[in-house]
mmCIF file of C-alpha atoms in Angstrom:
data_model
loop_
_atom_site.group_PDB
_atom_site.id
_atom_site.type_symbol
_atom_site.label_atom_id
_atom_site.label_comp_id
_atom_site.label_asym_id
_atom_site.label_seq_id
_atom_site.Cartn_x
_atom_site.Cartn_y
_atom_site.Cartn_z
ATOM 1 C CA ARG A 1 107.154 138.672 85.946
ATOM 2 C CA TYR A 2 106.471 140.057 89.429
ATOM 3 C CA HIS A 3 102.713 139.830 88.975
ATOM 4 C CA TYR A 4 102.928 136.258 87.708
ATOM 5 C CA ALA A 5 105.000 135.175 90.717
ATOM 6 C CA LYS A 6 102.525 136.843 93.060
ATOM 7 C CA ARG A 7 99.586 135.212 91.289
ATOM 8 C CA PHE A 8 101.291 131.803 91.362
ATOM 9 C CA GLY A 9 101.730 132.103 95.143
ATOM 10 C CA ILE A 10 98.056 132.927 95.592
ATOM 11 C CA GLU A 11 96.945 129.952 93.477
ATOM 12 C CA ALA A 12 99.296 127.606 95.331
ATOM 13 C CA SER A 13 97.844 128.827 98.613
ATOM 14 C CA TYR A 14 94.327 128.060 97.398
ATOM 15 C CA ARG A 15 95.365 124.557 96.323
ATOM 16 C CA LEU A 16 96.791 123.882 99.780
ATOM 17 C CA SER A 17 93.716 125.262 101.531
ATOM 18 C CA GLU A 18 91.505 122.876 99.546
ATOM 19 C CA GLN A 19 93.400 119.991 101.169
ATOM 20 C CA SER A 20 92.955 121.252 104.716
ATOM 21 C CA ILE A 21 89.649 123.115 104.861
ATOM 22 C CA ALA A 22 86.766 121.431 106.640
ATOM 23 C CA THR A 23 83.656 120.761 104.602
ATOM 24 C CA THR A 24 80.419 122.126 105.950
ATOM 25 C CA SER A 25 76.867 122.786 104.861
ATOM 26 C CA THR A 26 76.301 125.666 107.254
ATOM 27 C CA GLN A 27 75.343 129.063 105.902
ATOM 28 C CA ASN A 28 76.798 130.850 108.931
ATOM 29 C CA PRO A 29 79.588 133.100 107.610
ATOM 30 C CA VAL A 30 81.357 133.172 110.986
ATOM 31 C CA VAL A 31 81.795 129.390 111.011
ATOM 32 C CA ARG A 32 82.920 129.375 107.388
ATOM 33 C CA LEU A 33 85.446 132.142 108.093
ATOM 34 C CA LEU A 34 86.712 130.207 111.113
ATOM 35 C CA TYR A 35 87.376 127.167 108.909
ATOM 36 C CA VAL A 36 89.277 129.300 106.388
ATOM 37 C CA VAL A 37 91.365 130.902 109.147
ATOM 38 C CA VAL A 38 92.225 127.497 110.649
ATOM 39 C CA SER A 39 93.192 126.245 107.180
ATOM 40 C CA LEU A 40 95.501 129.222 106.623
ATOM 41 C CA LEU A 41 97.041 128.773 110.073
ATOM 42 C CA LEU A 42 97.768 125.123 109.293
ATOM 43 C CA GLN A 43 99.470 126.167 106.057
ATOM 44 C CA ASN A 44 101.654 128.689 107.863
ATOM 45 C CA VAL A 45 102.585 126.215 110.599
ATOM 46 C CA TRP A 46 103.543 123.641 107.948
ATOM 47 C CA ARG A 47 105.665 126.170 106.077
ATOM 48 C CA TYR A 48 107.409 127.283 109.275
ATOM 49 C CA LEU A 49 108.122 123.719 110.439
ATOM 50 C CA HIS A 50 109.266 122.736 106.975
ATOM 51 C CA TRP A 51 111.675 125.671 106.748
ATOM 52 C CA GLU A 52 112.918 125.569 110.335
ATOM 53 C CA TYR A 53 113.190 121.835 111.071
ATOM 54 C CA VAL A 54 113.032 119.848 107.826
ATOM 55 C CA ALA A 55 115.103 122.000 105.464
ATOM 56 C CA THR A 56 118.861 121.707 105.607
ATOM 57 C CA PRO A 57 120.840 124.956 105.769
ATOM 58 C CA ARG A 58 123.491 125.264 103.087
ATOM 59 C CA ARG A 59 125.318 127.948 101.218
ATOM 60 C CA GLY A 60 122.993 129.655 98.731
ATOM 61 C CA GLY A 61 119.800 128.829 100.633
ATOM 62 C CA ARG A 62 118.179 125.881 102.303
ATOM 63 C CA ARG A 63 117.549 122.485 100.771
ATOM 64 C CA LEU A 64 113.913 121.555 101.170
ATOM 65 C CA TRP A 65 113.379 117.850 101.746
ATOM 66 C CA GLU A 66 110.180 116.090 100.739
ATOM 67 C CA TRP A 67 107.436 116.555 103.329
ATOM 68 C CA SER A 68 104.051 117.009 101.752
ATOM 69 C CA PHE A 69 101.283 119.127 103.162
ATOM 70 C CA LYS A 70 98.941 116.121 102.981
ATOM 71 C CA GLU A 71 101.325 114.149 105.209
ATOM 72 C CA PHE A 72 101.385 117.046 107.686
ATOM 73 C CA ILE A 73 97.560 117.180 107.736
ATOM 74 C CA ASN A 74 97.442 113.428 108.410
ATOM 75 C CA MET A 75 99.893 113.887 111.304
ATOM 76 C CA VAL A 76 97.719 116.653 112.781
ATOM 77 C CA GLN A 77 94.623 114.506 112.375
ATOM 78 C CA ARG A 78 96.224 111.524 114.149
ATOM 79 C CA ALA A 79 97.426 113.791 116.962
ATOM 80 C CA ALA A 80 93.916 115.217 117.372
ATOM 81 C CA TRP A 81 92.417 111.720 117.482
ATOM 82 C CA THR A 82 94.933 110.724 120.151
ATOM 83 C CA ALA A 83 94.471 113.893 122.206
ATOM 84 C CA LEU A 84 90.690 113.649 122.091
ATOM 85 C CA ALA A 85 90.755 109.870 122.689
ATOM 86 C CA THR A 86 88.516 109.260 119.688
ATOM 87 C CA ARG A 87 87.492 105.683 119.181
ATOM 88 C CA ARG A 88 87.991 104.371 115.680
ATOM 89 C CA ALA A 89 86.577 100.941 116.468
ATOM 90 C CA VAL A 90 83.719 99.676 118.577
ATOM 91 C CA PRO A 91 84.586 96.816 120.927
ATOM 92 C CA ALA A 92 82.451 93.695 120.582
ATOM 93 C CA ASN A 93 81.884 90.753 122.909
ATOM 94 C CA ARG A 94 82.197 88.244 120.084
ATOM 95 C CA PRO A 95 83.556 88.271 116.555
ATOM 96 C CA PRO A 96 81.173 89.198 113.730
ATOM 97 C CA ASP A 97 79.347 86.303 112.117
ATOM 98 C CA ASP A 98 78.936 85.549 108.421
ATOM 99 C CA ARG A 99 76.233 88.222 107.931
ATOM 100 C CA PHE A 100 78.984 90.885 107.831
ATOM 101 C CA THR A 101 81.116 89.281 105.131
ATOM 102 C CA ARG A 102 80.588 89.507 101.399
#
């Protein structure tokens, strides 16, 4: 029973890291390790914030409210876009003509 619970935690961690790890084609092991470390840090930050600020304390443990890891990753991505002032649209002097419609 103990080994199964430990194994389940490891597999759940891998499933979460697949949602947050950056894809790359580099063969450099340092860059690949950096991406894995950042992914694991994001998982730990999500778990801490979920436990500390989202969960409600009650007798017998905390009640965990719904806050998915995917939603957290989207929040981090939007914050990074805002902080880095990334443009998601290119301004144009005139509206696109009929060549761009299907």
